[in-house]
Amino acid sequence: LTSGRLNSYLADIEEQAQEHFERIVEQMKQAQGITEQLKAENQMEWVRRMNNIQTCAREIVEKEIIYV
Protein backbone atom coordinates (compact mmCIF):
# COMPACT_ATOMS: atom_id res chain seq x y z
CA LEU A 1 0.00 0.00 0.00
CA THR A 2 2.70 2.49 0.93
CA SER A 3 4.74 1.83 -2.20
CA GLY A 4 1.74 2.38 -4.50
CA ARG A 5 2.10 -0.99 -6.22
CA LEU A 6 -1.01 -2.66 -4.83
CA ASN A 7 -3.35 -1.36 -7.53
CA SER A 8 -1.09 -2.49 -10.36
CA TYR A 9 -0.63 -5.88 -8.70
CA LEU A 10 -4.39 -6.35 -8.30
CA ALA A 11 -5.01 -5.23 -11.88
CA ASP A 12 -2.47 -7.80 -13.09
CA ILE A 13 -4.14 -10.57 -11.07
CA GLU A 14 -7.55 -9.53 -12.43
CA GLU A 15 -6.26 -9.67 -16.01
CA GLN A 16 -4.69 -13.09 -15.48
CA ALA A 17 -7.89 -14.40 -13.89
CA GLN A 18 -10.06 -13.09 -16.74
CA GLU A 19 -7.82 -14.60 -19.43
CA HIS A 20 -7.70 -17.94 -17.61
CA PHE A 21 -11.50 -17.89 -17.17
CA GLU A 22 -12.10 -17.26 -20.88
CA ARG A 23 -9.63 -19.98 -21.88
CA ILE A 24 -11.26 -22.53 -19.56
CA VAL A 25 -14.76 -21.66 -20.80
CA GLU A 26 -13.70 -22.15 -24.42
CA GLN A 27 -12.01 -25.46 -23.64
CA MET A 28 -15.05 -26.74 -21.74
CA LYS A 29 -17.41 -25.62 -24.53
CA GLN A 30 -15.39 -27.58 -27.06
CA ALA A 31 -15.14 -30.64 -24.81
CA GLN A 32 -18.90 -30.68 -24.21
CA GLY A 33 -19.86 -29.91 -27.80
CA ILE A 34 -21.64 -26.64 -27.06
CA THR A 35 -22.02 -24.84 -30.37
CA GLU A 36 -23.81 -21.94 -31.96
CA GLN A 37 -26.07 -24.54 -33.57
CA LEU A 38 -27.22 -25.66 -30.11
CA LYS A 39 -27.79 -22.02 -29.22
CA ALA A 40 -29.99 -21.58 -32.28
CA GLU A 41 -31.92 -24.82 -31.79
CA ASN A 42 -32.39 -24.91 -28.02
CA GLN A 43 -31.61 -21.64 -26.27
CA MET A 44 -32.64 -22.78 -22.79
CA GLU A 45 -30.37 -25.84 -22.95
CA TRP A 46 -27.51 -23.68 -24.22
CA VAL A 47 -28.00 -21.18 -21.37
CA ARG A 48 -28.18 -23.98 -18.79
CA ARG A 49 -25.01 -25.60 -20.02
CA MET A 50 -23.14 -22.29 -20.38
CA ASN A 51 -24.10 -21.25 -16.85
CA ASN A 52 -22.78 -24.57 -15.58
CA ILE A 53 -19.51 -24.13 -17.47
CA GLN A 54 -19.06 -20.56 -16.25
CA THR A 55 -19.68 -21.59 -12.64
CA CYS A 56 -17.12 -24.39 -12.91
CA ALA A 57 -14.60 -22.12 -14.62
CA ARG A 58 -15.06 -19.45 -11.95
CA GLU A 59 -14.38 -22.02 -9.22
CA ILE A 60 -11.23 -23.20 -11.01
CA VAL A 61 -9.92 -19.65 -11.44
CA GLU A 62 -10.62 -18.81 -7.82
CA LYS A 63 -8.78 -21.92 -6.66
CA GLU A 64 -5.79 -21.56 -9.01
CA ILE A 65 -5.28 -17.79 -9.10
CA ILE A 66 -7.30 -15.87 -6.53
CA TYR A 67 -7.00 -17.97 -3.38
CA VAL A 68 -3.47 -19.29 -3.86
PDB file of N, CA and C in Angstrom:
ATOM      1  N   LEU A   1       0.818  -1.193   0.000  1.00  0.00           N
ATOM      2  CA  LEU A   1       0.000   0.000   0.000  1.00  0.00           C
ATOM      3  C   LEU A   1       0.858   1.251   0.000  1.00  0.00           C
ATOM      4  N   THR A   2       1.884   1.283   0.831  1.00  0.00           N
ATOM      5  CA  THR A   2       2.700   2.493   0.932  1.00  0.00           C
ATOM      6  C   THR A   2       3.565   2.718  -0.291  1.00  0.00           C
ATOM      7  N   SER A   3       3.892   1.658  -1.020  1.00  0.00           N
ATOM      8  CA  SER A   3       4.738   1.835  -2.196  1.00  0.00           C
ATOM      9  C   SER A   3       3.922   2.160  -3.443  1.00  0.00           C
ATOM     10  N   GLY A   4       2.590   2.050  -3.367  1.00  0.00           N
ATOM     11  CA  GLY A   4       1.738   2.383  -4.502  1.00  0.00           C
ATOM     12  C   GLY A   4       1.662   1.294  -5.559  1.00  0.00           C
ATOM     13  N   ARG A   5       2.092   0.092  -5.233  1.00  0.00           N
ATOM     14  CA  ARG A   5       2.096  -0.990  -6.218  1.00  0.00           C
ATOM     15  C   ARG A   5       0.909  -1.927  -6.077  1.00  0.00           C
ATOM     16  N   LEU A   6       0.104  -1.741  -5.063  1.00  0.00           N
ATOM     17  CA  LEU A   6      -1.008  -2.656  -4.828  1.00  0.00           C
ATOM     18  C   LEU A   6      -2.005  -2.628  -5.975  1.00  0.00           C
ATOM     19  N   ASN A   7      -2.368  -1.452  -6.447  1.00  0.00           N
ATOM     20  CA  ASN A   7      -3.355  -1.362  -7.527  1.00  0.00           C
ATOM     21  C   ASN A   7      -2.865  -2.041  -8.800  1.00  0.00           C
ATOM     22  N   SER A   8      -1.608  -1.853  -9.150  1.00  0.00           N
ATOM     23  CA  SER A   8      -1.092  -2.494 -10.359  1.00  0.00           C
ATOM     24  C   SER A   8      -1.010  -4.012 -10.176  1.00  0.00           C
ATOM     25  N   TYR A   9      -0.670  -4.451  -8.982  1.00  0.00           N
ATOM     26  CA  TYR A   9      -0.634  -5.885  -8.695  1.00  0.00           C
ATOM     27  C   TYR A   9      -2.030  -6.491  -8.826  1.00  0.00           C
ATOM     28  N   LEU A  10      -3.016  -5.845  -8.232  1.00  0.00           N
ATOM     29  CA  LEU A  10      -4.386  -6.351  -8.298  1.00  0.00           C
ATOM     30  C   LEU A  10      -4.924  -6.323  -9.725  1.00  0.00           C
ATOM     31  N   ALA A  11      -4.577  -5.298 -10.485  1.00  0.00           N
ATOM     32  CA  ALA A  11      -5.010  -5.231 -11.884  1.00  0.00           C
ATOM     33  C   ALA A  11      -4.394  -6.369 -12.689  1.00  0.00           C
ATOM     34  N   ASP A  12      -3.137  -6.694 -12.412  1.00  0.00           N
ATOM     35  CA  ASP A  12      -2.466  -7.799 -13.093  1.00  0.00           C
ATOM     36  C   ASP A  12      -3.137  -9.129 -12.756  1.00  0.00           C
ATOM     37  N   ILE A  13      -3.461  -9.348 -11.493  1.00  0.00           N
ATOM     38  CA  ILE A  13      -4.140 -10.574 -11.072  1.00  0.00           C
ATOM     39  C   ILE A  13      -5.514 -10.664 -11.737  1.00  0.00           C
ATOM     40  N   GLU A  14      -6.234  -9.549 -11.785  1.00  0.00           N
ATOM     41  CA  GLU A  14      -7.552  -9.527 -12.431  1.00  0.00           C
ATOM     42  C   GLU A  14      -7.446  -9.899 -13.906  1.00  0.00           C
ATOM     43  N   GLU A  15      -6.448  -9.367 -14.588  1.00  0.00           N
ATOM     44  CA  GLU A  15      -6.260  -9.671 -16.008  1.00  0.00           C
ATOM     45  C   GLU A  15      -5.923 -11.147 -16.214  1.00  0.00           C
ATOM     46  N   GLN A  16      -5.037 -11.677 -15.382  1.00  0.00           N
ATOM     47  CA  GLN A  16      -4.692 -13.092 -15.479  1.00  0.00           C
ATOM     48  C   GLN A  16      -5.914 -13.976 -15.232  1.00  0.00           C
ATOM     49  N   ALA A  17      -6.701 -13.616 -14.232  1.00  0.00           N
ATOM     50  CA  ALA A  17      -7.887 -14.396 -13.893  1.00  0.00           C
ATOM     51  C   ALA A  17      -8.893 -14.369 -15.047  1.00  0.00           C
ATOM     52  N   GLN A  18      -9.104 -13.209 -15.649  1.00  0.00           N
ATOM     53  CA  GLN A  18     -10.059 -13.085 -16.744  1.00  0.00           C
ATOM     54  C   GLN A  18      -9.611 -13.903 -17.958  1.00  0.00           C
ATOM     55  N   GLU A  19      -8.334 -13.834 -18.297  1.00  0.00           N
ATOM     56  CA  GLU A  19      -7.816 -14.601 -19.432  1.00  0.00           C
ATOM     57  C   GLU A  19      -7.939 -16.099 -19.180  1.00  0.00           C
ATOM     58  N   HIS A  20      -7.617 -16.517 -17.971  1.00  0.00           N
ATOM     59  CA  HIS A  20      -7.700 -17.936 -17.608  1.00  0.00           C
ATOM     60  C   HIS A  20      -9.159 -18.399 -17.671  1.00  0.00           C
ATOM     61  N   PHE A  21     -10.073 -17.583 -17.147  1.00  0.00           N
ATOM     62  CA  PHE A  21     -11.496 -17.894 -17.174  1.00  0.00           C
ATOM     63  C   PHE A  21     -11.984 -18.095 -18.604  1.00  0.00           C
ATOM     64  N   GLU A  22     -11.660 -17.171 -19.483  1.00  0.00           N
ATOM     65  CA  GLU A  22     -12.095 -17.258 -20.877  1.00  0.00           C
ATOM     66  C   GLU A  22     -11.527 -18.494 -21.567  1.00  0.00           C
ATOM     67  N   ARG A  23     -10.267 -18.809 -21.279  1.00  0.00           N
ATOM     68  CA  ARG A  23      -9.629 -19.978 -21.877  1.00  0.00           C
ATOM     69  C   ARG A  23     -10.313 -21.269 -21.396  1.00  0.00           C
ATOM     70  N   ILE A  24     -10.598 -21.343 -20.108  1.00  0.00           N
ATOM     71  CA  ILE A  24     -11.258 -22.532 -19.559  1.00  0.00           C
ATOM     72  C   ILE A  24     -12.655 -22.698 -20.149  1.00  0.00           C
ATOM     73  N   VAL A  25     -13.404 -21.594 -20.242  1.00  0.00           N
ATOM     74  CA  VAL A  25     -14.757 -21.664 -20.801  1.00  0.00           C
ATOM     75  C   VAL A  25     -14.715 -22.194 -22.223  1.00  0.00           C
ATOM     76  N   GLU A  26     -13.799 -21.687 -23.035  1.00  0.00           N
ATOM     77  CA  GLU A  26     -13.700 -22.152 -24.424  1.00  0.00           C
ATOM     78  C   GLU A  26     -13.341 -23.631 -24.489  1.00  0.00           C
ATOM     79  N   GLN A  27     -12.411 -24.059 -23.645  1.00  0.00           N
ATOM     80  CA  GLN A  27     -12.012 -25.463 -23.637  1.00  0.00           C
ATOM     81  C   GLN A  27     -13.174 -26.365 -23.217  1.00  0.00           C
ATOM     82  N   MET A  28     -13.928 -25.939 -22.218  1.00  0.00           N
ATOM     83  CA  MET A  28     -15.049 -26.739 -21.744  1.00  0.00           C
ATOM     84  C   MET A  28     -16.178 -26.760 -22.774  1.00  0.00           C
ATOM     85  N   LYS A  29     -16.394 -25.648 -23.471  1.00  0.00           N
ATOM     86  CA  LYS A  29     -17.411 -25.621 -24.529  1.00  0.00           C
ATOM     87  C   LYS A  29     -17.064 -26.629 -25.611  1.00  0.00           C
ATOM     88  N   GLN A  30     -15.818 -26.649 -26.023  1.00  0.00           N
ATOM     89  CA  GLN A  30     -15.395 -27.583 -27.064  1.00  0.00           C
ATOM     90  C   GLN A  30     -15.509 -29.028 -26.576  1.00  0.00           C
ATOM     91  N   ALA A  31     -15.095 -29.282 -25.354  1.00  0.00           N
ATOM     92  CA  ALA A  31     -15.136 -30.638 -24.811  1.00  0.00           C
ATOM     93  C   ALA A  31     -16.564 -31.159 -24.686  1.00  0.00           C
ATOM     94  N   GLN A  32     -17.508 -30.258 -24.406  1.00  0.00           N
ATOM     95  CA  GLN A  32     -18.900 -30.675 -24.210  1.00  0.00           C
ATOM     96  C   GLN A  32     -19.757 -30.501 -25.461  1.00  0.00           C
ATOM     97  N   GLY A  33     -19.148 -30.031 -26.532  1.00  0.00           N
ATOM     98  CA  GLY A  33     -19.864 -29.906 -27.797  1.00  0.00           C
ATOM     99  C   GLY A  33     -20.921 -28.811 -27.819  1.00  0.00           C
ATOM    100  N   ILE A  34     -20.684 -27.752 -27.082  1.00  0.00           N
ATOM    101  CA  ILE A  34     -21.638 -26.644 -27.060  1.00  0.00           C
ATOM    102  C   ILE A  34     -21.303 -25.705 -28.215  1.00  0.00           C
ATOM    103  N   THR A  35     -22.254 -25.588 -29.137  1.00  0.00           N
ATOM    104  CA  THR A  35     -22.017 -24.844 -30.372  1.00  0.00           C
ATOM    105  C   THR A  35     -23.068 -23.765 -30.572  1.00  0.00           C
ATOM    106  N   GLU A  36     -22.824 -22.948 -31.580  1.00  0.00           N
ATOM    107  CA  GLU A  36     -23.812 -21.940 -31.965  1.00  0.00           C
ATOM    108  C   GLU A  36     -25.076 -22.609 -32.512  1.00  0.00           C
ATOM    109  N   GLN A  37     -24.914 -23.788 -33.074  1.00  0.00           N
ATOM    110  CA  GLN A  37     -26.070 -24.537 -33.567  1.00  0.00           C
ATOM    111  C   GLN A  37     -26.993 -24.905 -32.405  1.00  0.00           C
ATOM    112  N   LEU A  38     -26.417 -25.356 -31.293  1.00  0.00           N
ATOM    113  CA  LEU A  38     -27.216 -25.662 -30.107  1.00  0.00           C
ATOM    114  C   LEU A  38     -27.917 -24.400 -29.623  1.00  0.00           C
ATOM    115  N   LYS A  39     -27.206 -23.298 -29.645  1.00  0.00           N
ATOM    116  CA  LYS A  39     -27.786 -22.023 -29.222  1.00  0.00           C
ATOM    117  C   LYS A  39     -28.995 -21.660 -30.086  1.00  0.00           C
ATOM    118  N   ALA A  40     -28.893 -21.904 -31.371  1.00  0.00           N
ATOM    119  CA  ALA A  40     -29.988 -21.582 -32.285  1.00  0.00           C
ATOM    120  C   ALA A  40     -31.166 -22.545 -32.130  1.00  0.00           C
ATOM    121  N   GLU A  41     -30.871 -23.805 -31.858  1.00  0.00           N
ATOM    122  CA  GLU A  41     -31.920 -24.822 -31.794  1.00  0.00           C
ATOM    123  C   GLU A  41     -32.605 -24.910 -30.435  1.00  0.00           C
ATOM    124  N   ASN A  42     -31.841 -24.736 -29.370  1.00  0.00           N
ATOM    125  CA  ASN A  42     -32.386 -24.914 -28.022  1.00  0.00           C
ATOM    126  C   ASN A  42     -31.714 -23.919 -27.075  1.00  0.00           C
ATOM    127  N   GLN A  43     -32.237 -22.711 -27.036  1.00  0.00           N
ATOM    128  CA  GLN A  43     -31.609 -21.640 -26.270  1.00  0.00           C
ATOM    129  C   GLN A  43     -31.563 -21.927 -24.768  1.00  0.00           C
ATOM    130  N   MET A  44     -32.623 -22.497 -24.226  1.00  0.00           N
ATOM    131  CA  MET A  44     -32.643 -22.780 -22.787  1.00  0.00           C
ATOM    132  C   MET A  44     -31.590 -23.816 -22.395  1.00  0.00           C
ATOM    133  N   GLU A  45     -31.406 -24.833 -23.215  1.00  0.00           N
ATOM    134  CA  GLU A  45     -30.371 -25.843 -22.952  1.00  0.00           C
ATOM    135  C   GLU A  45     -28.984 -25.211 -23.050  1.00  0.00           C
ATOM    136  N   TRP A  46     -28.801 -24.363 -24.046  1.00  0.00           N
ATOM    137  CA  TRP A  46     -27.515 -23.683 -24.224  1.00  0.00           C
ATOM    138  C   TRP A  46     -27.208 -22.811 -23.010  1.00  0.00           C
ATOM    139  N   VAL A  47     -28.186 -22.052 -22.548  1.00  0.00           N
ATOM    140  CA  VAL A  47     -27.995 -21.184 -21.370  1.00  0.00           C
ATOM    141  C   VAL A  47     -27.682 -22.024 -20.142  1.00  0.00           C
ATOM    142  N   ARG A  48     -28.411 -23.105 -19.942  1.00  0.00           N
ATOM    143  CA  ARG A  48     -28.175 -23.976 -18.790  1.00  0.00           C
ATOM    144  C   ARG A  48     -26.755 -24.518 -18.778  1.00  0.00           C
ATOM    145  N   ARG A  49     -26.346 -25.012 -19.930  1.00  0.00           N
ATOM    146  CA  ARG A  49     -25.007 -25.599 -20.021  1.00  0.00           C
ATOM    147  C   ARG A  49     -23.913 -24.548 -19.899  1.00  0.00           C
ATOM    148  N   MET A  50     -24.138 -23.373 -20.487  1.00  0.00           N
ATOM    149  CA  MET A  50     -23.142 -22.294 -20.383  1.00  0.00           C
ATOM    150  C   MET A  50     -23.035 -21.787 -18.947  1.00  0.00           C
ATOM    151  N   ASN A  51     -24.145 -21.662 -18.249  1.00  0.00           N
ATOM    152  CA  ASN A  51     -24.103 -21.254 -16.846  1.00  0.00           C
ATOM    153  C   ASN A  51     -23.316 -22.248 -16.014  1.00  0.00           C
ATOM    154  N   ASN A  52     -23.514 -23.527 -16.289  1.00  0.00           N
ATOM    155  CA  ASN A  52     -22.782 -24.568 -15.579  1.00  0.00           C
ATOM    156  C   ASN A  52     -21.279 -24.459 -15.849  1.00  0.00           C
ATOM    157  N   ILE A  53     -20.922 -24.261 -17.103  1.00  0.00           N
ATOM    158  CA  ILE A  53     -19.514 -24.129 -17.471  1.00  0.00           C
ATOM    159  C   ILE A  53     -18.902 -22.902 -16.806  1.00  0.00           C
ATOM    160  N   GLN A  54     -19.602 -21.787 -16.837  1.00  0.00           N
ATOM    161  CA  GLN A  54     -19.058 -20.563 -16.245  1.00  0.00           C
ATOM    162  C   GLN A  54     -18.887 -20.693 -14.740  1.00  0.00           C
ATOM    163  N   THR A  55     -19.811 -21.373 -14.083  1.00  0.00           N
ATOM    164  CA  THR A  55     -19.681 -21.586 -12.645  1.00  0.00           C
ATOM    165  C   THR A  55     -18.462 -22.455 -12.342  1.00  0.00           C
ATOM    166  N   CYS A  56     -18.290 -23.521 -13.101  1.00  0.00           N
ATOM    167  CA  CYS A  56     -17.125 -24.393 -12.911  1.00  0.00           C
ATOM    168  C   CYS A  56     -15.824 -23.644 -13.190  1.00  0.00           C
ATOM    169  N   ALA A  57     -15.798 -22.872 -14.266  1.00  0.00           N
ATOM    170  CA  ALA A  57     -14.595 -22.119 -14.623  1.00  0.00           C
ATOM    171  C   ALA A  57     -14.262 -21.095 -13.546  1.00  0.00           C
ATOM    172  N   ARG A  58     -15.285 -20.437 -13.005  1.00  0.00           N
ATOM    173  CA  ARG A  58     -15.062 -19.449 -11.946  1.00  0.00           C
ATOM    174  C   ARG A  58     -14.437 -20.111 -10.721  1.00  0.00           C
ATOM    175  N   GLU A  59     -14.932 -21.297 -10.358  1.00  0.00           N
ATOM    176  CA  GLU A  59     -14.375 -22.019  -9.218  1.00  0.00           C
ATOM    177  C   GLU A  59     -12.922 -22.401  -9.467  1.00  0.00           C
ATOM    178  N   ILE A  60     -12.611 -22.827 -10.668  1.00  0.00           N
ATOM    179  CA  ILE A  60     -11.234 -23.198 -11.012  1.00  0.00           C
ATOM    180  C   ILE A  60     -10.321 -21.985 -10.913  1.00  0.00           C
ATOM    181  N   VAL A  61     -10.742 -20.867 -11.476  1.00  0.00           N
ATOM    182  CA  VAL A  61      -9.924 -19.652 -11.443  1.00  0.00           C
ATOM    183  C   VAL A  61      -9.713 -19.192 -10.008  1.00  0.00           C
ATOM    184  N   GLU A  62     -10.755 -19.221  -9.218  1.00  0.00           N
ATOM    185  CA  GLU A  62     -10.617 -18.805  -7.820  1.00  0.00           C
ATOM    186  C   GLU A  62      -9.620 -19.693  -7.084  1.00  0.00           C
ATOM    187  N   LYS A  63      -9.684 -20.983  -7.340  1.00  0.00           N
ATOM    188  CA  LYS A  63      -8.781 -21.918  -6.664  1.00  0.00           C
ATOM    189  C   LYS A  63      -7.335 -21.760  -7.144  1.00  0.00           C
ATOM    190  N   GLU A  64      -7.144 -21.588  -8.462  1.00  0.00           N
ATOM    191  CA  GLU A  64      -5.794 -21.561  -9.014  1.00  0.00           C
ATOM    192  C   GLU A  64      -5.120 -20.195  -8.963  1.00  0.00           C
ATOM    193  N   ILE A  65      -5.894 -19.102  -9.020  1.00  0.00           N
ATOM    194  CA  ILE A  65      -5.277 -17.788  -9.103  1.00  0.00           C
ATOM    195  C   ILE A  65      -5.612 -16.900  -7.906  1.00  0.00           C
ATOM    196  N   ILE A  66      -6.858 -16.820  -7.550  1.00  0.00           N
ATOM    197  CA  ILE A  66      -7.299 -15.865  -6.528  1.00  0.00           C
ATOM    198  C   ILE A  66      -6.894 -16.297  -5.133  1.00  0.00           C
ATOM    199  N   TYR A  67      -7.234 -17.517  -4.755  1.00  0.00           N
ATOM    200  CA  TYR A  67      -6.996 -17.968  -3.378  1.00  0.00           C
ATOM    201  C   TYR A  67      -5.772 -18.846  -3.242  1.00  0.00           C
ATOM    202  N   VAL A  68      -4.712 -18.503  -3.907  1.00  0.00           N
ATOM    203  CA  VAL A  68      -3.475 -19.291  -3.858  1.00  0.00           C
ATOM    204  C   VAL A  68      -2.775 -19.057  -2.547  1.00  0.00           C
TER     205      VAL A  68
END
